[in-house]
Tab-separated table of C-alpha atoms and ligand atoms in Angstrom:
chain	number	residue	atom	x	y	z
A	14	MET	CA	22.974	-1.234	7.359
A	15	LYS	CA	21.192	-3.813	4.497
A	16	LEU	CA	17.547	-5.249	4.260
A	17	SER	CA	17.028	-8.965	5.458
A	18	THR	CA	14.934	-9.647	2.547
A	19	LYS	CA	16.295	-9.896	-1.364
A	20	HIS	CA	12.854	-9.124	-2.441
A	21	LEU	CA	9.410	-7.170	-1.152
A	22	LEU	CA	6.982	-9.640	-1.358
A	23	GLY	CA	5.174	-8.703	1.999
A	24	ILE	CA	5.528	-6.971	5.276
A	25	LYS	CA	5.044	-10.496	6.776
A	26	ASP	CA	8.376	-10.955	5.537
A	27	LEU	CA	10.076	-7.670	6.858
A	28	ASN	CA	11.009	-7.405	10.510
A	29	ARG	CA	11.063	-3.664	12.489
A	30	GLU	CA	14.806	-3.126	11.285
A	31	ASP	CA	13.964	-3.488	7.739
A	32	ILE	CA	10.657	-1.366	8.181
A	33	GLN	CA	12.976	1.364	10.092
A	34	LEU	CA	15.355	1.193	7.381
A	35	ILE	CA	13.323	1.782	5.112
A	36	LEU	CA	10.950	4.801	6.337
A	37	SER	CA	14.676	6.522	7.541
A	38	THR	CA	15.677	5.953	3.726
A	39	ALA	CA	12.644	7.570	2.724
A	40	GLN	CA	12.941	10.549	4.638
A	41	GLN	CA	16.583	11.170	3.014
A	42	PHE	CA	14.788	10.689	-0.454
A	43	LYS	CA	11.766	13.437	0.190
A	44	ASP	CA	14.533	15.684	1.086
A	45	VAL	CA	15.933	15.220	-2.166
A	46	LEU	CA	12.771	15.472	-3.814
A	47	GLN	CA	12.421	19.307	-2.682
A	48	ARG	CA	15.297	20.062	-3.841
A	49	PRO	CA	15.445	21.953	-7.622
A	50	VAL	CA	17.193	18.939	-9.290
A	51	LYS	CA	15.339	15.858	-7.787
A	52	LYS	CA	17.258	13.133	-9.907
A	53	VAL	CA	20.137	11.142	-8.033
A	54	PRO	CA	22.152	8.402	-9.959
A	55	SER	CA	21.911	5.546	-7.712
A	56	LEU	CA	20.373	3.154	-9.809
A	57	ARG	CA	22.332	4.231	-13.107
A	58	ASP	CA	22.497	1.084	-15.305
A	59	VAL	CA	19.900	-0.872	-13.463
A	60	THR	CA	17.034	-1.370	-15.654
A	61	ILE	CA	13.361	-2.059	-13.971
A	62	VAL	CA	10.481	-3.241	-15.801
A	63	ASN	CA	7.271	-2.312	-14.327
A	64	LEU	CA	4.919	-5.838	-14.803
A	65	PHE	CA	1.159	-4.548	-14.333
A	66	TYR	CA	-1.371	-7.481	-14.937
A	67	GLU	CA	-3.926	-5.251	-12.942
A	68	ASN	CA	-5.302	-1.756	-13.485
A	69	SER	CA	-3.263	1.136	-11.365
A	70	THR	CA	-2.731	4.991	-11.299
A	71	ARG	CA	-1.215	5.908	-8.096
A	72	THR	CA	1.126	2.845	-7.545
A	73	ARG	CA	2.553	2.358	-11.279
A	74	MET	CA	3.111	6.129	-11.630
A	75	SER	CA	4.574	6.163	-8.139
A	76	PHE	CA	6.737	3.401	-8.898
A	77	GLU	CA	7.994	5.016	-12.739
A	78	LEU	CA	8.686	8.158	-10.975
A	79	ALA	CA	11.168	7.166	-8.128
A	80	GLU	CA	13.008	4.474	-10.922
A	81	ARG	CA	13.257	7.691	-12.933
A	82	ARG	CA	14.498	9.865	-9.946
A	83	LEU	CA	16.935	7.092	-9.389
A	84	SER	CA	18.222	7.192	-12.794
A	85	ALA	CA	17.330	3.906	-13.696
A	86	ASP	CA	16.127	2.445	-17.307
A	87	VAL	CA	12.404	1.825	-17.304
A	88	LEU	CA	10.775	-0.454	-19.020
A	89	ASN	CA	6.527	-0.691	-18.832
A	90	PHE	CA	4.231	-3.619	-19.301
A	91	THR	CA	0.628	-3.543	-19.290
A	92	ALA	CA	-1.100	-7.010	-19.599
A	93	SER	CA	-3.526	-6.259	-21.660
A	94	SER	CA	-1.680	-5.006	-24.643
A	95	SER	CA	1.025	-7.701	-24.268
A	96	SER	CA	1.165	-11.052	-25.654
A	97	SER	CA	-0.223	-12.220	-22.196
A	98	ALA	CA	-3.575	-11.399	-24.286
A	99	LYS	CA	-2.788	-14.008	-26.759
A	100	GLY	CA	-2.146	-16.931	-24.257
A	101	GLU	CA	1.554	-16.453	-23.419
A	102	THR	CA	2.097	-18.072	-19.425
A	103	LEU	CA	3.530	-15.269	-16.693
A	104	LEU	CA	6.971	-17.251	-16.523
A	105	ASP	CA	7.405	-17.237	-20.366
A	106	THR	CA	6.654	-13.477	-20.292
A	107	VAL	CA	8.699	-12.845	-17.452
A	108	ASN	CA	11.763	-14.822	-19.035
A	109	ASN	CA	11.560	-13.089	-21.987
A	110	ILE	CA	11.678	-9.872	-20.437
A	111	LEU	CA	14.348	-10.684	-18.542
A	112	SER	CA	16.751	-11.967	-21.165
A	113	MET	CA	16.915	-8.770	-22.434
A	114	LYS	CA	19.207	-8.061	-19.512
A	115	VAL	CA	16.442	-6.717	-16.507
A	116	ASP	CA	17.546	-6.611	-12.879
A	117	MET	CA	14.453	-5.957	-11.106
A	118	VAL	CA	10.636	-6.346	-11.539
A	119	VAL	CA	7.970	-4.470	-9.761
A	120	MET	CA	4.731	-6.487	-10.077
A	121	ARG	CA	0.795	-6.211	-9.855
A	122	HIS	CA	-1.387	-8.862	-10.562
A	123	SER	CA	-5.032	-9.816	-9.357
A	124	ALA	CA	-3.841	-13.747	-8.116
A	125	SER	CA	-2.556	-13.542	-5.001
A	126	GLY	CA	1.212	-14.945	-4.479
A	127	ALA	CA	1.910	-14.364	-8.233
A	128	PRO	CA	4.906	-12.678	-6.743
A	129	HIS	CA	6.052	-15.291	-4.553
A	130	PHE	CA	5.742	-17.885	-7.422
A	131	LEU	CA	7.882	-15.320	-9.861
A	132	ALA	CA	10.697	-15.182	-6.860
A	133	LYS	CA	11.042	-18.861	-7.097
A	134	HIS	CA	11.209	-19.181	-10.575
A	135	ILE	CA	13.835	-15.987	-11.506
A	136	PRO	CA	16.938	-14.333	-10.248
A	137	ALA	CA	15.345	-10.749	-10.467
A	138	ALA	CA	14.884	-8.830	-7.414
A	139	ILE	CA	10.983	-8.723	-7.289
A	140	VAL	CA	8.584	-6.078	-5.310
A	141	ASN	CA	4.933	-7.046	-4.850
A	142	ALA	CA	3.007	-3.918	-6.034
A	143	GLY	CA	-0.320	-5.922	-5.044
A	144	ASP	CA	-1.355	-9.088	-5.449
A	145	GLY	CA	-4.769	-10.114	-5.083
A	146	ILE	CA	-6.203	-10.040	-1.643
A	147	ASN	CA	-2.783	-10.591	-0.006
A	148	GLU	CA	-0.450	-7.540	0.340
A	149	HIS	CA	0.416	-4.414	-1.121
A	150	PRO	CA	3.686	-3.615	1.095
A	151	THR	CA	4.709	-0.038	-0.754
A	152	GLN	CA	1.279	1.210	0.311
A	153	ALA	CA	1.642	0.144	4.076
A	154	LEU	CA	4.906	1.350	3.779
A	155	LEU	CA	4.192	4.649	2.457
A	156	ASP	CA	1.111	5.001	4.944
A	157	ALA	CA	3.318	4.404	7.821
A	158	PHE	CA	5.479	7.278	6.377
A	159	SER	CA	2.742	9.760	6.538
A	160	MET	CA	1.209	8.747	9.854
A	161	GLN	CA	4.709	9.077	11.372
A	162	GLU	CA	5.269	12.116	9.198
A	163	LYS	CA	1.597	13.835	10.794
A	164	LEU	CA	2.174	12.583	14.398
A	165	GLY	CA	5.877	11.098	15.346
A	166	LYS	CA	6.856	7.489	16.046
A	167	LEU	CA	4.081	4.988	15.695
A	168	GLU	CA	4.601	3.075	18.983
A	169	GLY	CA	1.156	3.407	21.017
A	170	LYS	CA	-0.627	5.415	18.309
A	171	ARG	CA	-3.979	3.738	17.696
A	172	ILE	CA	-5.107	3.348	13.787
A	173	ALA	CA	-8.112	1.968	13.097
A	174	ILE	CA	-8.730	0.481	9.718
A	175	ILE	CA	-12.302	0.929	8.634
A	176	GLY	CA	-14.562	-0.614	5.842
A	177	ASP	CA	-13.965	-3.899	3.194
A	178	ILE	CA	-11.329	-5.439	5.329
A	179	MET	CA	-11.887	-8.770	3.810
A	180	HIS	CA	-10.964	-7.693	0.556
A	181	SER	CA	-8.196	-5.778	1.316
A	182	ARG	CA	-4.533	-5.973	0.633
A	183	VAL	CA	-3.987	-2.877	1.749
A	184	ALA	CA	-5.291	-3.817	5.037
A	185	LEU	CA	-3.041	-7.169	5.620
A	186	SER	CA	-0.111	-5.075	4.907
A	187	ASN	CA	-0.869	-1.921	7.076
A	188	MET	CA	-1.963	-4.647	10.240
A	189	TYR	CA	1.260	-6.430	10.100
A	190	LEU	CA	3.334	-3.302	9.640
A	191	LEU	CA	1.669	-1.322	12.503
A	192	ARG	CA	1.660	-4.094	14.828
A	193	LYS	CA	5.652	-4.954	14.014
A	194	MET	CA	5.895	-1.260	14.808
A	195	GLY	CA	3.945	-1.214	18.186
A	196	ALA	CA	0.881	0.598	17.173
A	197	GLU	CA	-2.832	-0.403	18.401
A	198	VAL	CA	-4.866	-1.230	15.718
A	199	MET	CA	-8.438	-1.913	15.480
A	200	VAL	CA	-10.638	-2.990	12.035
A	201	ALA	CA	-13.853	-1.661	12.043
A	202	GLY	CA	-16.795	-2.129	9.289
A	203	PRO	CA	-19.941	-4.549	8.944
A	204	PRO	CA	-19.422	-8.033	10.444
A	205	THR	CA	-19.796	-9.408	6.399
A	206	LEU	CA	-16.441	-7.273	5.379
A	207	ILE	CA	-14.200	-8.608	8.482
A	208	PRO	CA	-12.769	-12.238	8.466
A	209	LYS	CA	-13.568	-14.200	11.640
A	210	TYR	CA	-10.692	-14.908	13.758
A	211	ILE	CA	-8.728	-11.594	12.766
A	212	SER	CA	-8.626	-10.741	16.070
A	213	GLU	CA	-6.717	-13.539	17.447
A	214	ALA	CA	-4.655	-14.079	14.266
A	215	LEU	CA	-3.192	-10.533	13.658
A	216	GLY	CA	-3.613	-8.943	17.347
A	217	VAL	CA	-6.193	-6.196	16.125
A	218	GLN	CA	-9.242	-5.290	18.075
A	219	VAL	CA	-12.640	-5.537	16.104
A	220	GLU	CA	-15.153	-2.675	16.102
A	221	TYR	CA	-18.884	-2.807	14.275
A	222	ASN	CA	-19.875	0.792	15.215
A	223	LEU	CA	-18.431	3.567	13.537
A	224	LYS	CA	-18.493	6.200	16.063
A	225	LYS	CA	-16.926	3.915	18.512
A	226	ALA	CA	-13.810	3.481	16.379
A	227	LEU	CA	-13.615	6.999	15.390
A	228	GLN	CA	-13.934	7.687	19.278
A	229	TRP	CA	-10.711	5.430	20.123
A	230	CYS	CA	-8.198	6.278	17.129
A	231	ASP	CA	-5.648	8.715	16.398
A	232	VAL	CA	-5.801	7.827	12.497
A	233	ALA	CA	-8.681	6.009	10.286
A	234	ASN	CA	-6.977	4.579	7.368
A	235	VAL	CA	-10.636	4.260	5.487
A	236	LEU	CA	-10.543	2.050	2.547
A	237	ARG	CA	-12.344	1.302	-0.613
A	238	ILE	CA	-15.372	-0.977	-1.111
A	239	GLN	CA	-13.920	-3.470	-3.593
A	240	LEU	CA	-17.505	-4.785	-5.412
A	241	GLU	CA	-15.192	-6.161	-7.724
A	242	ARG	CA	-13.565	-9.014	-5.526
A	243	GLN	CA	-17.161	-9.604	-3.992
A	244	ASN	CA	-18.538	-12.938	-5.559
A	245	GLN	CA	-22.155	-12.224	-3.740
A	246	PRO	CA	-23.328	-8.938	-2.403
A	247	LEU	CA	-22.321	-8.587	1.604
A	248	PHE	CA	-24.366	-5.614	2.152
A	249	SER	CA	-27.643	-4.546	0.917
A	250	SER	CA	-26.795	-1.246	-0.887
A	251	LEU	CA	-23.572	1.407	-1.143
A	252	ARG	CA	-26.566	3.711	0.389
A	253	GLU	CA	-26.823	1.515	3.059
A	254	TYR	CA	-23.335	1.332	3.668
A	255	ASN	CA	-22.819	4.960	3.481
A	256	LEU	CA	-25.499	5.348	5.934
A	257	ALA	CA	-23.872	3.428	8.549
A	258	TYR	CA	-20.470	3.211	7.662
A	259	GLY	CA	-19.693	6.282	5.088
A	260	ILE	CA	-17.480	9.098	7.174
A	261	LYS	CA	-18.968	12.301	7.394
A	262	ARG	CA	-17.996	15.491	7.920
A	263	LYS	CA	-20.472	16.306	11.030
A	264	LEU	CA	-19.661	12.768	12.202
A	265	LEU	CA	-15.581	14.015	12.227
A	266	GLU	CA	-16.791	17.265	14.280
A	267	SER	CA	-19.181	15.776	16.497
A	268	LEU	CA	-15.771	13.693	18.096
A	269	GLY	CA	-14.485	16.805	19.331
A	270	LYS	CA	-10.801	15.894	19.078
A	271	ASP	CA	-8.283	15.861	16.401
A	272	ILE	CA	-8.088	12.817	13.895
A	273	VAL	CA	-6.360	12.314	10.973
A	274	ILE	CA	-8.255	10.642	7.679
A	275	MET	CA	-6.435	8.744	5.331
A	276	HIS	CA	-7.451	6.390	2.251
A	277	PRO	CA	-5.475	4.487	-0.491
A	278	GLY	CA	-7.119	5.559	-3.310
A	279	PRO	CA	-9.334	4.963	-5.395
A	280	ILE	CA	-11.955	6.665	-3.848
A	281	ASN	CA	-15.920	5.460	-3.683
A	282	ARG	CA	-16.568	9.497	-3.145
A	283	GLY	CA	-20.275	9.371	-1.362
A	284	VAL	CA	-20.212	5.774	-0.405
A	285	GLU	CA	-17.344	5.223	2.130
A	286	LEU	CA	-15.786	8.746	2.248
A	287	ASP	CA	-17.451	12.132	1.742
A	288	SER	CA	-16.100	14.573	-0.469
A	289	ASP	CA	-15.982	17.456	2.109
A	290	VAL	CA	-13.805	14.716	4.497
A	291	ALA	CA	-11.579	13.668	1.272
A	292	ASP	CA	-10.769	17.192	0.497
A	293	GLY	CA	-10.887	18.957	3.818
A	294	PRO	CA	-8.630	19.762	7.090
A	295	TYR	CA	-8.753	16.191	8.580
A	296	SER	CA	-7.446	14.398	5.164
A	297	ILE	CA	-3.558	13.419	4.393
A	298	ILE	CA	-4.952	11.352	1.371
A	299	LEU	CA	-2.429	13.533	-1.288
A	300	ASN	CA	0.456	13.586	1.004
A	301	GLN	CA	0.158	9.855	1.070
A	302	VAL	CA	0.120	10.071	-2.794
A	303	GLU	CA	3.402	12.189	-2.550
A	304	ASN	CA	5.286	10.596	0.215
A	305	GLY	CA	4.663	7.266	-2.209
A	306	VAL	CA	7.430	8.280	-4.622
A	307	ALA	CA	9.902	8.573	-1.700
A	308	VAL	CA	9.188	5.177	0.120
A	309	ARG	CA	9.603	3.824	-3.507
A	310	MET	CA	12.809	5.010	-4.014
A	311	ALA	CA	14.091	3.956	-0.814
A	312	VAL	CA	12.498	0.022	-1.472
A	313	LEU	CA	14.270	0.052	-5.125
A	314	TYR	CA	17.615	1.841	-3.647
A	315	LEU	CA	17.899	-0.592	-0.809
A	316	LEU	CA	16.874	-4.077	-2.836
A	317	MET	CA	19.594	-3.005	-5.427
A	318	ASP	CA	21.868	-1.960	-2.553
A	319	ARG	CA	21.815	-5.320	-1.155
A	320	GLU	CA	22.285	-7.277	-4.496
A	321	ASN	CA	25.205	-5.510	-5.073
A	322	GLY	CA	26.562	-6.663	-1.677
B	26	CP	N1	-3.560	2.844	-4.036
B	26	CP	C1	-3.386	2.072	-5.042
B	26	CP	O1	-2.584	0.797	-5.254
B	26	CP	O2	-3.871	2.546	-5.811
B	26	CP	P1	-3.782	2.002	-7.358
B	26	CP	O3	-4.847	0.987	-7.653
B	26	CP	O4	-4.232	3.614	-8.400
B	26	CP	O5	-2.305	1.645	-7.528
């Protein structure tokens, strides 16, 4: 089987079979990563550039490790230490990199649509590693992989995405993916952080009461409050946010049921998630990070497999 798309720009463009193919291939790579020799020759002679115009810890390291585990040649580009800081355009930068015979571009950018723009102008396969407030497709894929690993198939599972839905590319990619895979999705948080008409547009439920959302769901995927993306304050203080929407151990214990807590990172400890939850028995946050490498190996491998016909 092959992917239906040349690029991975967003979950919006994938069909259910694409998602299943990526998740099952990721399981094979996860098995490889348990072995003493973790490297496979699948992308030998393939050159990949990681083009990061915005800060990242997990995604960048995870992509680089995935590329090296697949035996690809890896180039790393950081905007702040490049000629972009002298005014070079994105297209000029990428065309210069491509003239060095690069096969694939992994890109993070603060502008929504930046990887889509590149895909229209260059021949290399593009992987979106997060564009503005649009999508973060590999995060949603690794989240889905981690949920499946913990709970089995996604169909019929109840997933609550909690927090700053308005500014979150992770939320949008998760909503697309989970709905395509037949899960029930709820978004929860303060009304000011949940877009109007999201229910009609994306087929999700909306809940403003944290405890009701937690009582409803099997999994709570808790999001970071993205203060850097808020032009004006959307709640009165971080303390007030924590009191109303912060996930606390006592609250989880009071539910009297199993629940899985996820977070894409980086965590604002003591704001959306207390430390004894982030580091406690309900949390699979570090499993998500571990699974990210296998999922990104699958994405890179499948895109290159498609390129090679
Ligand atoms: N989850 C995530 O995208 O983290 P980074 O910003 O550290 O890559």
